[in-house]
Amino acid sequence: MSDLNTLQKLAEKRRSIYALSDELPVANDEVIKLVEHAIMHTPSSFNSQSTRVVVLLGDEHQKLWDITENALHKIVDDEENFKSTKKKIDGFKAGAGTILFFEDQSVVKALQEKAPLYADKFPVWAQQTCAMHQYVVWTALASIDVGANLQHYNPIIDQEVADTWDISEDWELNAQIVFGAIEQPAGDKTFEPMEERLKVFG
């Protein structure tokens, strides 16, 4: 199989998996190496390398979702309405770990000062850089048969996350990838017509 075919197959394999457990098919170290490789080789605008990553395993992973549950409970104060939220959070807790993605705003500001002509673009490009890191990590997890889903509970958890894990105030939380063993595969996926999504000229 060519490298291109391999990449395309992995793109198809990467799905949102919500039924997870903490019995990973690989050692934690393999996940860490995968994340390190993504940080090293994922591109960034102006080679800014502004993405920052925190990996939470075991009890630390559980702690994150306790923080999230408590934060959400303050917003959804009706116990009956909170049941569906708690069920979702419990699903995340059942996984093996969570990967937190941040963008270092000190890097973004330095680039804005260095190239003021593009000042308004650097925050956008930083978001795109972070998104690429998320996609690379998510796809790489699929390559080792680890299920994952992408969440965005920022900004409601930002301050407590920063306080709990001593995160620099320059690091802005962007997303969370929950990962674990696949207990149930993703369902069928539907696709919008290609002719409505792609134009080719020439």
Coordinates of N, CA and C in Angstrom, one line a residue, residues 17-151:
I17 N -15.3 8.7 18.5 CA -15.6 7.5 19.3 C -16.0 7.9 20.7
Y18 N -17.2 7.7 21.1 CA -17.7 8.1 22.4 C -17.8 7.0 23.4
A19 N -17.9 5.7 23.0 CA -17.9 4.6 23.9 C -16.5 4.1 24.1
L20 N -15.9 4.6 25.2 CA -14.5 4.4 25.5 C -14.3 3.7 26.9
S21 N -13.2 3.0 27.1 CA -12.8 2.5 28.4 C -11.4 2.9 28.6
D22 N -10.9 2.6 29.8 CA -9.5 2.9 30.1 C -8.5 1.8 29.9
E23 N -9.0 0.7 29.2 CA -8.1 -0.4 29.0 C -7.4 -0.2 27.6
L24 N -6.4 0.6 27.5 CA -5.8 1.0 26.2 C -5.1 -0.3 25.6
P25 N -5.2 -0.4 24.2 CA -4.5 -1.5 23.6 C -3.0 -1.3 23.5
V26 N -2.5 -0.1 23.9 CA -1.1 0.2 23.9 C -0.7 0.8 25.2
A27 N 0.6 0.9 25.5 CA 1.1 1.5 26.7 C 1.0 3.0 26.6
N28 N 0.9 3.6 27.8 CA 0.8 5.1 27.8 C 1.9 5.8 27.1
D29 N 3.1 5.2 27.2 CA 4.3 5.7 26.6 C 4.1 5.9 25.1
E30 N 3.4 4.9 24.5 CA 3.2 5.0 23.0 C 2.3 6.2 22.7
V31 N 1.4 6.5 23.5 CA 0.5 7.7 23.3 C 1.4 8.9 23.4
I32 N 2.2 9.0 24.4 CA 3.1 10.2 24.6 C 4.0 10.4 23.4
K33 N 4.6 9.3 22.9 CA 5.5 9.4 21.8 C 4.7 9.9 20.6
L34 N 3.5 9.5 20.4 CA 2.7 9.9 19.3 C 2.4 11.4 19.4
V35 N 2.1 11.9 20.6 CA 1.9 13.3 20.8 C 3.2 14.1 20.6
E36 N 4.3 13.6 21.0 CA 5.6 14.3 20.8 C 5.9 14.4 19.3
H37 N 5.6 13.4 18.6 CA 5.8 13.4 17.1 C 5.0 14.4 16.5
A38 N 3.7 14.5 16.9 CA 2.8 15.5 16.3 C 3.3 16.9 16.6
I39 N 3.7 17.2 17.9 CA 4.2 18.5 18.2 C 5.4 18.9 17.4
M40 N 6.3 17.9 17.1 CA 7.5 18.1 16.4 C 7.3 18.4 14.9
H41 N 6.3 17.7 14.3 CA 6.2 17.7 12.9 C 5.0 18.3 12.3
T42 N 4.0 18.8 13.1 CA 2.9 19.5 12.5 C 3.3 20.9 12.2
P43 N 2.9 21.4 11.0 CA 3.3 22.7 10.6 C 2.6 23.8 11.4
S44 N 3.2 25.0 11.4 CA 2.6 26.2 12.0 C 3.0 27.4 11.2
S45 N 2.1 28.4 11.2 CA 2.4 29.6 10.4 C 3.6 30.3 10.9
F46 N 4.5 30.8 10.0 CA 5.8 31.4 10.3 C 6.6 30.5 11.1
N47 N 6.4 29.2 11.1 CA 7.1 28.3 12.0 C 7.0 28.7 13.4
S48 N 5.9 29.2 13.8 CA 5.7 29.8 15.2 C 5.8 28.8 16.3
Q49 N 5.4 27.5 16.0 CA 5.5 26.4 17.0 C 4.8 26.9 18.3
S50 N 3.6 27.5 18.1 CA 2.9 28.1 19.2 C 2.0 27.2 20.0
T51 N 1.7 26.0 19.5 CA 0.8 25.0 20.1 C 1.5 24.4 21.3
R52 N 0.8 24.3 22.4 CA 1.2 23.7 23.7 C 0.2 22.6 24.0
V53 N 0.7 21.5 24.6 CA -0.1 20.3 24.8 C 0.2 19.8 26.2
V54 N -0.9 19.4 26.9 CA -0.8 18.7 28.2 C -1.6 17.4 28.1
V55 N -0.9 16.3 28.5 CA -1.6 15.0 28.5 C -1.9 14.6 29.9
L56 N -3.2 14.3 30.2 CA -3.6 13.9 31.5 C -4.0 12.4 31.4
L57 N -3.5 11.6 32.4 CA -3.7 10.2 32.4 C -4.3 9.8 33.8
G58 N -5.0 8.7 33.8 CA -5.5 8.1 35.1 C -6.2 9.1 36.0
D59 N -5.8 9.3 37.2 CA -6.5 10.2 38.2 C -6.5 11.6 37.7
E60 N -5.5 12.1 37.0 CA -5.4 13.4 36.5 C -6.5 13.7 35.4
H61 N -6.7 12.7 34.6 CA -7.8 12.7 33.6 C -9.2 12.8 34.3
Q62 N -9.3 12.0 35.3 CA -10.6 12.0 36.1 C -10.8 13.4 36.7
K63 N -9.7 13.9 37.2 CA -9.8 15.3 37.8 C -10.3 16.3 36.9
L64 N -9.9 16.3 35.6 CA -10.3 17.2 34.6 C -11.8 17.2 34.4
W65 N -12.4 16.0 34.4 CA -13.8 15.8 34.1 C -14.6 16.1 35.3
D66 N -14.0 15.9 36.5 CA -14.7 16.4 37.7 C -14.8 17.9 37.7
I67 N -13.7 18.6 37.3 CA -13.7 20.1 37.2 C -14.8 20.5 36.2
T68 N -14.9 19.8 35.1 CA -15.8 20.2 34.0 C -17.3 20.0 34.5
E69 N -17.5 18.8 35.2 CA -18.8 18.5 35.7 C -19.3 19.6 36.7
N70 N -18.4 20.0 37.6 CA -18.7 21.0 38.6 C -19.0 22.3 37.9
A71 N -18.2 22.7 36.9 CA -18.4 24.0 36.2 C -19.8 24.0 35.5
L72 N -20.1 22.9 34.9 CA -21.4 22.8 34.2 C -22.6 22.8 35.1
H73 N -22.4 22.2 36.3 CA -23.5 22.1 37.2 C -23.9 23.5 37.7
K74 N -22.9 24.4 37.8 CA -23.2 25.7 38.2 C -24.1 26.5 37.1
I75 N -23.9 26.0 35.9 CA -24.7 26.6 34.8 C -26.0 26.0 34.6
V76 N -26.1 24.6 34.7 CA -27.3 23.9 34.6 C -27.7 23.4 36.0
D77 N -28.4 24.2 36.7 CA -28.7 24.0 38.1 C -29.9 23.1 38.3
D78 N -30.7 22.8 37.2 CA -31.8 21.9 37.4 C -31.3 20.5 37.3
E79 N -31.6 19.7 38.3 CA -31.1 18.3 38.4 C -31.6 17.4 37.2
E80 N -32.8 17.6 36.9 CA -33.4 16.8 35.8 C -32.7 17.1 34.5
N81 N -32.5 18.4 34.2 CA -31.8 18.8 33.0 C -30.4 18.4 33.0
F82 N -29.8 18.3 34.2 CA -28.3 18.0 34.3 C -28.0 16.5 34.0
K83 N -29.0 15.7 34.1 CA -28.8 14.2 33.9 C -28.1 13.9 32.6
S84 N -28.6 14.5 31.5 CA -28.0 14.2 30.2 C -26.5 14.7 30.1
T85 N -26.3 15.8 30.8 CA -24.9 16.4 30.8 C -24.0 15.5 31.6
K86 N -24.5 15.0 32.8 CA -23.7 14.1 33.6 C -23.4 12.8 32.9
K87 N -24.3 12.3 32.1 CA -24.1 11.1 31.4 C -23.0 11.2 30.3
K88 N -23.0 12.4 29.7 CA -21.9 12.7 28.7 C -20.6 12.8 29.4
I89 N -20.5 13.5 30.5 CA -19.3 13.6 31.3 C -18.8 12.3 31.8
D90 N -19.7 11.5 32.3 CA -19.3 10.1 32.7 C -18.7 9.3 31.6
G91 N -19.2 9.5 30.4 CA -18.6 8.9 29.2 C -17.2 9.3 29.0
F92 N -16.9 10.6 29.2 CA -15.5 11.0 29.0 C -14.6 10.4 30.1
K93 N -15.2 10.4 31.4 CA -14.4 9.9 32.5 C -14.0 8.4 32.3
A94 N -14.9 7.7 31.6 CA -14.6 6.3 31.3 C -13.4 6.0 30.5
G95 N -12.9 7.0 29.8 CA -11.7 6.9 28.9 C -10.4 6.8 29.7
A96 N -9.3 6.7 29.0 CA -8.0 6.5 29.6 C -7.3 7.8 29.9
G97 N -7.6 8.8 29.1 CA -6.9 10.1 29.3 C -7.5 11.2 28.4
T98 N -7.0 12.4 28.6 CA -7.4 13.6 27.9 C -6.1 14.3 27.5
I99 N -6.2 14.8 26.2 CA -5.1 15.7 25.7 C -5.6 17.1 25.6
L100 N -5.0 18.0 26.3 CA -5.4 19.4 26.3 C -4.5 20.2 25.3
F101 N -5.2 21.0 24.4 CA -4.4 21.8 23.4 C -4.6 23.2 23.7
F102 N -3.4 23.9 23.7 CA -3.4 25.3 24.0 C -2.6 26.1 22.9
E103 N -2.8 27.4 22.8 CA -2.0 28.2 22.0 C -1.3 29.3 22.9
D104 N 0.0 29.4 22.7 CA 0.8 30.3 23.6 C 0.6 31.7 23.0
Q105 N -0.1 32.5 23.7 CA -0.4 33.9 23.3 C 0.8 34.8 23.3
S106 N 1.8 34.5 24.0 CA 3.0 35.3 24.0 C 3.7 35.1 22.7
V107 N 3.6 34.0 22.1 CA 4.2 33.8 20.7 C 3.4 34.5 19.7
V108 N 2.1 34.5 19.8 CA 1.2 35.2 18.9 C 1.5 36.7 19.0
K109 N 1.6 37.2 20.2 CA 1.8 38.7 20.4 C 3.2 39.1 19.8
A110 N 4.2 38.2 20.0 CA 5.5 38.5 19.5 C 5.5 38.6 18.0
L111 N 4.7 37.7 17.3 CA 4.6 37.7 15.9 C 3.9 39.0 15.4
Q112 N 2.8 39.4 16.2 CA 2.1 40.6 15.8 C 3.0 41.8 15.9
E113 N 3.9 41.9 16.8 CA 4.8 43.0 17.0 C 5.9 43.0 15.9
K114 N 6.3 41.8 15.5 CA 7.3 41.6 14.5 C 6.8 41.9 13.1
A115 N 5.6 41.5 12.8 CA 5.0 41.7 11.5 C 3.6 42.3 11.6
P116 N 3.6 43.6 12.0 CA 2.3 44.3 12.2 C 1.3 44.3 11.1
L117 N 1.8 44.1 9.9 CA 0.9 44.1 8.7 C -0.1 42.9 8.8
Y118 N 0.3 41.8 9.4 CA -0.5 40.6 9.6 C -1.0 40.5 11.0
A119 N -1.0 41.5 11.8 CA -1.4 41.4 13.2 C -2.7 40.8 13.4
D120 N -3.7 41.2 12.6 CA -5.0 40.6 12.8 C -5.2 39.2 12.4
K121 N -4.2 38.7 11.6 CA -4.3 37.3 11.1 C -3.6 36.3 12.0
F122 N -2.6 36.7 12.8 CA -1.9 35.8 13.6 C -2.8 35.0 14.6
P123 N -3.8 35.6 15.3 CA -4.7 34.8 16.1 C -5.5 33.7 15.3
V124 N -5.9 34.1 14.1 CA -6.6 33.1 13.2 C -5.6 32.0 12.8
W125 N -4.4 32.4 12.4 CA -3.5 31.3 12.0 C -3.1 30.4 13.2
A126 N -3.1 31.0 14.4 CA -2.8 30.2 15.6 C -3.9 29.2 15.8
Q127 N -5.1 29.6 15.6 CA -6.2 28.6 15.8 C -6.1 27.5 14.7
Q128 N -5.7 27.9 13.5 CA -5.5 26.9 12.5 C -4.4 25.9 12.8
T129 N -3.3 26.5 13.4 CA -2.2 25.6 13.8 C -2.6 24.6 14.8
C130 N -3.4 25.1 15.8 CA -3.8 24.2 16.9 C -4.7 23.1 16.4
A131 N -5.6 23.5 15.4 CA -6.5 22.5 14.8 C -5.7 21.5 14.1
M132 N -4.7 21.8 13.4 CA -3.9 20.8 12.7 C -3.2 19.9 13.7
H133 N -2.8 20.4 14.8 CA -2.2 19.5 15.8 C -3.3 18.5 16.3
Q134 N -4.5 19.0 16.5 CA -5.6 18.1 17.0 C -5.8 17.0 16.0
Y135 N -5.9 17.4 14.7 CA -6.2 16.4 13.7 C -5.1 15.4 13.6
V136 N -3.8 15.8 13.6 CA -2.7 14.9 13.5 C -2.7 13.9 14.7
V137 N -2.9 14.4 15.9 CA -3.0 13.5 17.1 C -4.1 12.6 17.0
W138 N -5.3 13.1 16.6 CA -6.5 12.3 16.6 C -6.3 11.2 15.5
T139 N -5.8 11.5 14.4 CA -5.6 10.5 13.3 C -4.5 9.5 13.7
A140 N -3.5 10.0 14.4 CA -2.4 9.1 14.9 C -3.0 8.1 15.9
L141 N -3.8 8.6 16.8 CA -4.5 7.7 17.7 C -5.3 6.6 17.0
A142 N -6.0 7.0 16.0 CA -6.7 6.0 15.2 C -5.8 4.9 14.6
S143 N -4.5 5.3 14.2 CA -3.6 4.4 13.6 C -3.1 3.3 14.6
I144 N -3.3 3.6 15.9 CA -2.9 2.5 16.9 C -4.2 2.0 17.6
D145 N -5.3 2.1 16.9 CA -6.6 1.6 17.4 C -7.0 2.1 18.7
V146 N -6.7 3.4 19.0 CA -7.2 4.1 20.1 C -8.3 5.0 19.7
G147 N -9.5 4.9 20.4 CA -10.6 5.8 20.0 C -10.5 7.1 20.7
A148 N -11.1 8.1 20.1 CA -11.0 9.5 20.6 C -12.2 10.3 20.2
N149 N -12.4 11.4 20.9 CA -13.4 12.4 20.5 C -12.9 13.8 20.9
L150 N -13.3 14.8 20.2 CA -12.8 16.1 20.4 C -13.9 17.0 21.1
Q151 N -13.5 17.7 22.2 CA -14.4 18.5 23.0 C -13.9 19.9 23.1

